[in-house]
């Protein structure tokens, strides 16, 4: 008599996707309306992109694909999602303020998947809503991998709890058809293998970076290094040679070049310096401003850097309208040229904050108006994080976040 054998599992990481449609779509509309349209009308494209693993890694199999949307507002998109293999759960508004049942439906379905007998290994939550922090904690406690897909600013605790975060600019790049660094799929019990180099050592950008870093008197701000690399090899601005991000690209150069994302990003020559040589955040007192950056994830920039950023934004917007992706790149370059280097991630974070307070990025925007809107967003982030300040401390935060543009 033949012994019965259990059915073999198909290859790939067993994953589940839960999409808070309203949250992601609204966030993308503020960042890049075209990307928002592609998110809503072609979910198969970006879902397939996220299914692919990196070099030498297992791909994912999304056994569960759920989309939660308000049918009163977004019913016209429903067909696109059902056609792409998603189960669409209608979550109409339940209160006069428009609060829908998305949160509770998503959490209940996710917990059912966690306790099911399929053995989901990785959970994707497409939402920047920090209300799902407790859900991510449950996944981690059950030894499951977690990935958050963000379309907007992500609360610090929510970000730290997840194993991976697909940042807004990376998600927009996927939606717009650019190649980005894949979200690594790692099966339980396997160690993630380092990606194979995609950049030739003879690249003009690498030669420029090596010469710049090796002759620098200390660690160099990442934005300055990125600017030099892009000047030497403009084609890198698309997706950093297939690496997606500057930090990932510069990290794989080797040859004694070290990189740290701390304080917006730093690059140095490992033969002469180490991470202990990184300077403290410029112009930040060891008190209120530092506390704000640590708790709220606001970029650790100096008041002078914030001021230059707002002045550059206003100047660029007066020239001609730009989408947020292009604006972030140009403002980053302007700040570098003005000797107030900031990272592109920092600029993107500020732009997201402006979107949250509904500040219109038009040719009528002024540096003072931008500073006031951003400062209001920082103050709201502090309130949500339960940071309590006295009058003098509030004034210090206001002067710092606005770059001193509101002093008069």
Short mmCIF file of C-alpha atoms in Angstrom, two decimals:
data_model
loop_
_atom_site.label_atom_id
_atom_site.label_comp_id
_atom_site.label_asym_id
_atom_site.label_seq_id
_atom_site.Cartn_x
_atom_site.Cartn_y
_atom_site.Cartn_z
CA UNK A 1 0.00 0.00 0.00
CA UNK A 2 1.46 3.33 -1.07
CA UNK A 3 2.04 5.86 1.69
CA UNK A 4 0.19 9.12 1.14
CA UNK A 5 2.38 12.19 0.71
CA UNK A 6 1.30 15.75 1.45
CA UNK A 7 1.04 17.96 -1.63
CA UNK A 8 4.27 19.80 -2.35
CA UNK A 9 4.26 23.55 -2.01
CA UNK A 10 4.86 25.70 -5.05
CA UNK A 11 8.05 27.81 -4.97
CA UNK A 12 7.98 31.39 -3.79
CA UNK A 13 7.37 33.31 -0.58
CA UNK A 14 3.73 32.96 0.48
CA UNK A 15 2.52 36.55 0.83
CA UNK A 16 -0.66 38.52 1.45
CA UNK A 17 -1.49 42.04 0.25
CA UNK A 18 -3.97 44.35 1.99
CA UNK A 19 -4.57 47.69 0.25
CA UNK A 20 -6.20 50.70 1.91
CA UNK A 21 -7.24 52.20 -1.44
CA UNK A 22 -8.55 55.53 -0.12
CA UNK A 23 -5.40 56.23 1.88
CA UNK A 24 -2.93 55.34 -0.88
CA UNK A 25 -4.86 57.00 -3.71
CA UNK A 26 -5.28 60.25 -1.78
CA UNK A 27 -1.60 60.29 -0.83
CA UNK A 28 -0.50 59.66 -4.42
CA UNK A 29 -2.75 62.39 -5.77
CA UNK A 30 -0.88 64.86 -3.60
CA UNK A 31 2.49 63.53 -4.76
CA UNK A 32 1.96 62.68 -8.43
CA UNK A 33 -1.56 62.61 -9.99
CA UNK A 34 -0.38 60.48 -12.93
CA UNK A 35 1.04 57.88 -10.55
CA UNK A 36 -2.26 57.90 -8.63
CA UNK A 37 -4.14 57.17 -11.86
CA UNK A 38 -1.82 54.26 -12.67
CA UNK A 39 -2.19 52.90 -9.14
CA UNK A 40 -5.98 52.92 -9.46
CA UNK A 41 -6.27 51.69 -13.04
CA UNK A 42 -3.40 49.21 -13.38
CA UNK A 43 -2.91 47.40 -10.06
CA UNK A 44 -1.55 44.30 -11.82
CA UNK A 45 1.51 46.24 -13.00
CA UNK A 46 2.78 47.32 -9.59
CA UNK A 47 1.62 44.15 -7.80
CA UNK A 48 3.65 42.07 -10.26
CA UNK A 49 6.64 44.36 -9.71
CA UNK A 50 6.44 43.75 -5.97
CA UNK A 51 6.11 40.01 -6.54
CA UNK A 52 9.57 39.80 -8.08
CA UNK A 53 12.44 39.03 -5.73
CA UNK A 54 15.94 40.39 -6.04
CA UNK A 55 18.94 38.64 -7.55
CA UNK A 56 19.27 35.13 -6.16
CA UNK A 57 16.08 35.49 -4.12
CA UNK A 58 12.74 33.77 -4.18
CA UNK A 59 9.84 35.60 -5.78
CA UNK A 60 6.56 36.12 -3.94
CA UNK A 61 3.22 34.49 -4.49
CA UNK A 62 0.43 36.74 -3.30
CA UNK A 63 -2.09 34.15 -2.12
CA UNK A 64 -4.30 36.95 -0.82
CA UNK A 65 -4.89 40.24 -2.63
CA UNK A 66 -7.48 42.39 -0.91
CA UNK A 67 -8.46 45.97 -1.75
CA UNK A 68 -10.62 48.04 0.61
CA UNK A 69 -12.32 51.06 -0.94
CA UNK A 70 -15.23 53.43 -0.47
CA UNK A 71 -17.72 52.44 -3.21
CA UNK A 72 -19.52 55.79 -3.07
CA UNK A 73 -16.36 57.69 -4.06
CA UNK A 74 -14.22 55.17 -5.95
CA UNK A 75 -16.61 52.63 -7.48
CA UNK A 76 -15.36 53.45 -11.00
CA UNK A 77 -12.03 51.78 -10.17
CA UNK A 78 -13.52 48.54 -8.87
CA UNK A 79 -13.41 46.72 -12.23
CA UNK A 80 -9.69 47.35 -12.66
CA UNK A 81 -8.96 45.62 -9.36
CA UNK A 82 -11.23 42.64 -9.79
CA UNK A 83 -9.74 42.12 -13.27
CA UNK A 84 -6.26 42.14 -11.69
CA UNK A 85 -7.22 39.32 -9.33
CA UNK A 86 -7.94 41.40 -6.22
CA UNK A 87 -10.84 40.76 -3.92
CA UNK A 88 -12.54 44.14 -3.49
CA UNK A 89 -14.21 44.83 -0.16
CA UNK A 90 -16.64 47.76 -0.14
CA UNK A 91 -16.10 50.04 2.86
CA UNK A 92 -18.68 52.85 2.71
CA UNK A 93 -18.62 55.81 5.06
CA UNK A 94 -20.24 55.02 8.39
CA UNK A 95 -20.17 58.47 10.00
CA UNK A 96 -21.05 62.02 9.03
CA UNK A 97 -17.34 62.82 8.95
CA UNK A 98 -16.73 60.23 6.27
CA UNK A 99 -14.95 57.62 8.40
CA UNK A 100 -15.20 54.29 6.60
CA UNK A 101 -14.99 50.71 7.83
CA UNK A 102 -11.68 50.04 6.05
CA UNK A 103 -9.58 49.76 9.19
CA UNK A 104 -11.70 47.17 10.97
CA UNK A 105 -12.33 45.08 7.83
CA UNK A 106 -8.65 45.07 6.91
CA UNK A 107 -7.55 44.11 10.42
CA UNK A 108 -10.11 41.29 10.71
CA UNK A 109 -9.11 39.81 7.34
CA UNK A 110 -5.40 40.13 8.13
CA UNK A 111 -5.82 38.35 11.48
CA UNK A 112 -7.78 35.57 9.76
CA UNK A 113 -4.89 35.18 7.31
CA UNK A 114 -2.37 35.14 10.15
CA UNK A 115 -4.20 32.35 11.97
CA UNK A 116 -5.05 30.38 8.81
CA UNK A 117 -3.45 27.07 7.87
CA UNK A 118 -1.83 28.36 4.65
CA UNK A 119 1.13 29.80 6.53
CA UNK A 120 1.48 33.31 5.12
CA UNK A 121 5.16 34.29 5.45
CA UNK A 122 5.02 37.98 4.50
CA UNK A 123 2.30 40.58 4.96
CA UNK A 124 2.04 43.74 2.86
CA UNK A 125 0.03 46.68 4.19
CA UNK A 126 -0.48 49.41 1.61
CA UNK A 127 -1.31 52.39 3.80
CA UNK A 128 0.48 55.22 5.58
CA UNK A 129 -2.14 55.08 8.35
CA UNK A 130 -0.32 54.61 11.66
CA UNK A 131 -3.48 52.98 13.07
CA UNK A 132 -2.08 49.73 11.64
CA UNK A 133 0.97 49.83 13.92
CA UNK A 134 -0.61 47.34 16.34
CA UNK A 135 -1.38 45.01 13.44
CA UNK A 136 2.26 45.09 12.32
CA UNK A 137 3.25 44.29 15.92
CA UNK A 138 1.05 41.19 15.81
CA UNK A 139 2.71 40.03 12.59
CA UNK A 140 6.19 40.46 14.06
CA UNK A 141 5.21 38.64 17.24
CA UNK A 142 4.14 35.73 15.05
CA UNK A 143 7.55 35.82 13.27
CA UNK A 144 6.16 37.03 9.94
CA UNK A 145 7.90 39.44 7.58
CA UNK A 146 6.11 42.78 7.16
CA UNK A 147 6.27 45.41 4.43
CA UNK A 148 4.53 48.78 4.45
CA UNK A 149 3.77 50.56 1.17
CA UNK A 150 3.62 54.27 1.86
CA UNK A 151 2.12 57.14 -0.13
CA UNK A 152 2.88 59.94 2.27
CA UNK A 153 4.68 60.55 5.52
CA UNK A 154 4.89 57.49 7.76
CA UNK A 155 4.82 57.74 11.56
CA UNK A 156 8.14 56.84 13.14
CA UNK A 157 6.80 53.93 15.25
CA UNK A 158 4.92 52.49 12.26
CA UNK A 159 8.07 52.67 10.11
CA UNK A 160 10.30 51.11 12.76
CA UNK A 161 7.93 48.20 13.41
CA UNK A 162 7.92 47.08 9.75
CA UNK A 163 10.73 44.99 8.26
CA UNK A 164 10.60 46.97 5.01
CA UNK A 165 9.05 50.26 3.89
CA UNK A 166 8.42 50.97 0.22
CA UNK A 167 8.93 54.72 0.36
CA UNK A 168 6.68 57.13 -1.52
CA UNK A 169 9.27 58.03 -4.15
CA UNK A 170 10.06 54.36 -4.78
CA UNK A 171 6.39 53.48 -5.15
CA UNK A 172 5.88 56.41 -7.53
CA UNK A 173 8.87 55.18 -9.55
CA UNK A 174 7.31 51.70 -9.82
CA UNK A 175 3.98 53.20 -10.89
CA UNK A 176 5.68 55.40 -13.50
CA UNK A 177 7.56 52.46 -14.95
CA UNK A 178 11.02 53.18 -13.54
CA UNK A 179 13.24 50.38 -12.25
CA UNK A 180 13.85 50.50 -8.52
CA UNK A 181 15.65 48.25 -6.10
CA UNK A 182 13.30 45.30 -5.47
CA UNK A 183 11.83 44.77 -2.04
CA UNK A 184 13.84 41.80 -0.85
CA UNK A 185 11.91 38.60 -0.36
CA UNK A 186 13.56 36.41 2.24
CA UNK A 187 12.13 33.04 3.13
CA UNK A 188 12.21 32.00 6.78
CA UNK A 189 15.51 30.31 7.60
CA UNK A 190 17.30 31.81 4.61
CA UNK A 191 19.87 34.56 4.71
CA UNK A 192 19.52 37.36 2.23
CA UNK A 193 22.26 37.21 -0.39
CA UNK A 194 23.98 40.40 -1.42
CA UNK A 195 22.92 41.73 -4.78
CA UNK A 196 25.35 41.38 -7.64
CA UNK A 197 26.99 44.57 -8.82
CA UNK A 198 25.14 46.24 -11.67
CA UNK A 199 27.59 49.12 -12.11
CA UNK A 200 30.87 48.93 -13.97
CA UNK A 201 33.90 50.06 -12.01
CA UNK A 202 34.90 52.19 -15.01
CA UNK A 203 31.73 54.27 -14.69
CA UNK A 204 32.43 58.03 -14.91
CA UNK A 205 30.24 58.55 -11.85
CA UNK A 206 32.21 56.04 -9.78
CA UNK A 207 35.51 57.57 -10.84
CA UNK A 208 34.20 61.00 -9.83
CA UNK A 209 32.96 59.73 -6.46
CA UNK A 210 36.23 57.94 -5.70
CA UNK A 211 38.31 61.03 -6.47
CA UNK A 212 35.97 63.32 -4.54
CA UNK A 213 35.73 61.16 -1.42
CA UNK A 214 39.42 60.21 -1.31
CA UNK A 215 40.53 63.85 -1.41
CA UNK A 216 37.86 65.22 0.95
CA UNK A 217 39.05 66.46 4.37
CA UNK A 218 36.38 64.38 6.12
CA UNK A 219 33.03 62.61 5.59
CA UNK A 220 31.00 64.28 2.83
CA UNK A 221 27.27 64.97 2.82
CA UNK A 222 25.54 62.39 0.63
CA UNK A 223 23.68 65.04 -1.37
CA UNK A 224 26.98 66.55 -2.52
CA UNK A 225 28.31 63.16 -3.60
CA UNK A 226 25.07 62.38 -5.44
CA UNK A 227 25.26 65.74 -7.21
CA UNK A 228 28.83 65.06 -8.37
CA UNK A 229 27.86 61.57 -9.57
CA UNK A 230 24.87 62.83 -11.55
CA UNK A 231 26.93 65.60 -13.11
CA UNK A 232 29.46 63.02 -14.30
CA UNK A 233 26.80 60.55 -15.46
CA UNK A 234 23.32 62.15 -15.93
CA UNK A 235 21.73 58.83 -16.95
CA UNK A 236 21.91 57.69 -13.31
CA UNK A 237 19.06 60.02 -12.33
CA UNK A 238 16.53 57.54 -13.76
CA UNK A 239 17.08 54.75 -11.22
CA UNK A 240 20.73 54.89 -10.14
CA UNK A 241 21.88 52.22 -12.57
CA UNK A 242 19.24 49.73 -11.47
CA UNK A 243 19.91 50.19 -7.74
CA UNK A 244 16.91 52.46 -7.19
CA UNK A 245 18.41 54.76 -4.54
CA UNK A 246 21.61 56.74 -4.21
CA UNK A 247 22.39 55.10 -0.85
CA UNK A 248 22.17 51.62 -2.34
CA UNK A 249 24.20 52.62 -5.41
CA UNK A 250 27.04 54.25 -3.48
CA UNK A 251 27.14 51.41 -0.92
CA UNK A 252 27.95 48.82 -3.59
CA UNK A 253 30.93 50.75 -4.99
CA UNK A 254 33.30 49.32 -2.41
CA UNK A 255 36.96 50.30 -2.87
CA UNK A 256 37.00 51.88 0.57
CA UNK A 257 33.86 53.99 0.10
CA UNK A 258 31.50 53.80 3.08
CA UNK A 259 27.97 55.18 3.37
CA UNK A 260 25.62 55.89 6.28
CA UNK A 261 22.00 57.12 5.98
CA UNK A 262 22.36 58.98 9.30
CA UNK A 263 21.47 62.68 9.29
CA UNK A 264 20.41 62.64 5.64
CA UNK A 265 23.35 60.53 4.42
CA UNK A 266 27.15 60.69 4.62
CA UNK A 267 29.94 59.18 2.49
CA UNK A 268 33.57 58.78 3.52
CA UNK A 269 36.90 57.15 2.74
CA UNK A 270 37.12 54.15 5.09
CA UNK A 271 40.93 54.20 4.95
CA UNK A 272 41.02 57.59 6.67
CA UNK A 273 37.71 57.98 8.50
CA UNK A 274 34.95 56.03 10.25
CA UNK A 275 31.38 56.61 11.39
CA UNK A 276 32.80 58.18 14.56
CA UNK A 277 34.00 61.09 12.42
CA UNK A 278 30.45 62.03 11.36
CA UNK A 279 29.57 65.51 12.63
CA UNK A 280 26.65 66.18 14.92
CA UNK A 281 23.53 67.58 13.21
CA UNK A 282 24.41 71.14 12.30
CA UNK A 283 22.62 73.98 14.04
CA UNK A 284 20.61 71.63 16.24
CA UNK A 285 20.62 72.23 19.94
CA UNK A 286 20.94 69.05 22.04
CA UNK A 287 17.36 69.56 23.14
CA UNK A 288 14.08 70.48 21.49
CA UNK A 289 14.96 70.28 17.78
CA UNK A 290 16.87 67.03 18.23
CA UNK A 291 13.93 65.59 20.16
CA UNK A 292 11.55 66.54 17.34
CA UNK A 293 13.68 64.85 14.67
CA UNK A 294 14.10 61.71 16.74
CA UNK A 295 10.42 61.27 17.58
CA UNK A 296 8.65 62.55 14.46
CA UNK A 297 11.12 61.56 11.70
CA UNK A 298 11.38 65.20 10.56
CA UNK A 299 14.69 65.56 8.66
CA UNK A 300 17.59 66.58 10.92
CA UNK A 301 18.47 69.70 8.97
CA UNK A 302 19.74 73.06 10.17
CA UNK A 303 17.62 76.20 10.08
CA UNK A 304 19.86 77.44 7.24
CA UNK A 305 19.16 74.28 5.23
CA UNK A 306 15.40 74.62 5.71
CA UNK A 307 15.60 78.27 4.68
CA UNK A 308 17.52 77.46 1.51
CA UNK A 309 15.08 74.66 0.67
CA UNK A 310 12.07 76.98 0.85
CA UNK A 311 13.82 79.68 -1.17
CA UNK A 312 14.78 77.14 -3.85
CA UNK A 313 11.26 75.71 -3.99
CA UNK A 314 9.72 79.15 -4.44
CA UNK A 315 12.21 80.03 -7.19
CA UNK A 316 11.60 76.78 -9.07
CA UNK A 317 7.83 77.09 -8.82
CA UNK A 318 7.97 80.62 -10.23
CA UNK A 319 9.81 79.32 -13.30
CA UNK A 320 7.28 76.64 -14.29
CA UNK A 321 5.02 74.00 -12.69
CA UNK A 322 6.76 70.75 -11.75
CA UNK A 323 5.59 67.41 -10.47
CA UNK A 324 6.86 66.61 -7.01
CA UNK A 325 9.40 64.06 -8.20
CA UNK A 326 11.15 66.53 -10.50
CA UNK A 327 10.80 69.38 -8.00
CA UNK A 328 12.51 67.36 -5.27
CA UNK A 329 15.47 66.64 -7.54
CA UNK A 330 15.91 70.25 -8.66
CA UNK A 331 15.58 71.66 -5.14
CA UNK A 332 18.15 69.14 -3.89
CA UNK A 333 20.57 70.28 -6.61
CA UNK A 334 19.92 73.96 -5.86
CA UNK A 335 20.66 73.45 -2.16
CA UNK A 336 23.91 71.65 -2.98
CA UNK A 337 24.98 74.48 -5.28
CA UNK A 338 24.17 76.99 -2.51
CA UNK A 339 26.46 75.10 -0.08
CA UNK A 340 23.46 74.02 2.02
CA UNK A 341 23.29 70.35 0.92
CA UNK A 342 20.19 68.34 1.73
CA UNK A 343 19.19 64.85 0.63
CA UNK A 344 16.42 64.22 -1.85
CA UNK A 345 14.62 62.17 0.80
CA UNK A 346 14.58 65.26 3.04
CA UNK A 347 13.08 67.39 0.26
CA UNK A 348 10.47 64.70 -0.45
CA UNK A 349 9.55 64.53 3.24
CA UNK A 350 8.97 68.30 3.31
CA UNK A 351 6.89 68.13 0.11
CA UNK A 352 4.75 65.41 1.67
CA UNK A 353 4.25 67.60 4.72
CA UNK A 354 3.12 70.48 2.51
CA UNK A 355 0.66 68.14 0.82
CA UNK A 356 -0.80 67.12 4.18
CA UNK A 357 -1.66 70.74 4.99
CA UNK A 358 -3.02 71.20 1.44
CA UNK A 359 -0.52 73.90 0.47
CA UNK A 360 -0.81 74.59 -3.29
CA UNK A 361 2.51 74.36 -5.12
CA UNK A 362 1.90 77.08 -7.70
CA UNK A 363 3.92 79.95 -9.13
CA UNK A 364 2.40 82.17 -6.44
CA UNK A 365 4.08 80.26 -3.62
CA UNK A 366 6.58 82.26 -1.60
CA UNK A 367 9.42 81.07 0.60
CA UNK A 368 7.60 82.50 3.61
CA UNK A 369 4.35 80.76 2.67
CA UNK A 370 6.11 77.45 2.20
CA UNK A 371 7.90 77.87 5.53
CA UNK A 372 4.64 78.67 7.35
CA UNK A 373 2.83 75.64 5.89
CA UNK A 374 5.73 73.28 6.66
CA UNK A 375 6.04 74.64 10.21
CA UNK A 376 2.33 74.02 10.77
CA UNK A 377 2.86 70.42 9.67
CA UNK A 378 5.82 70.00 12.05
CA UNK A 379 3.74 71.38 14.91
CA UNK A 380 0.96 68.90 14.09
CA UNK A 381 3.46 66.01 14.01
CA UNK A 382 4.66 67.08 17.46
CA UNK A 383 1.08 67.19 18.74
CA UNK A 384 0.32 63.70 17.42
CA UNK A 385 3.56 62.40 18.97
CA UNK A 386 2.44 63.89 22.34
CA UNK A 387 5.46 66.19 22.56
CA UNK A 388 4.69 68.95 25.06
CA UNK A 389 6.63 72.22 24.93
CA UNK A 390 6.52 75.47 26.83
CA UNK A 391 6.24 78.83 25.03
CA UNK A 392 10.00 79.28 24.62
CA UNK A 393 10.45 75.76 23.27
CA UNK A 394 7.58 76.21 20.81
CA UNK A 395 9.22 79.37 19.54
CA UNK A 396 12.55 77.56 19.13
CA UNK A 397 10.89 74.80 17.08
CA UNK A 398 9.09 77.39 14.96
CA UNK A 399 12.28 79.33 14.22
CA UNK A 400 14.17 76.15 13.37
CA UNK A 401 11.51 74.50 11.14
CA UNK A 402 10.81 77.73 9.24
CA UNK A 403 14.47 78.53 8.72
CA UNK A 404 13.91 81.85 10.44
CA UNK A 405 11.66 83.04 7.62
CA UNK A 406 8.74 83.70 10.01
CA UNK A 407 10.68 85.76 12.57
CA UNK A 408 9.26 89.00 11.21
#
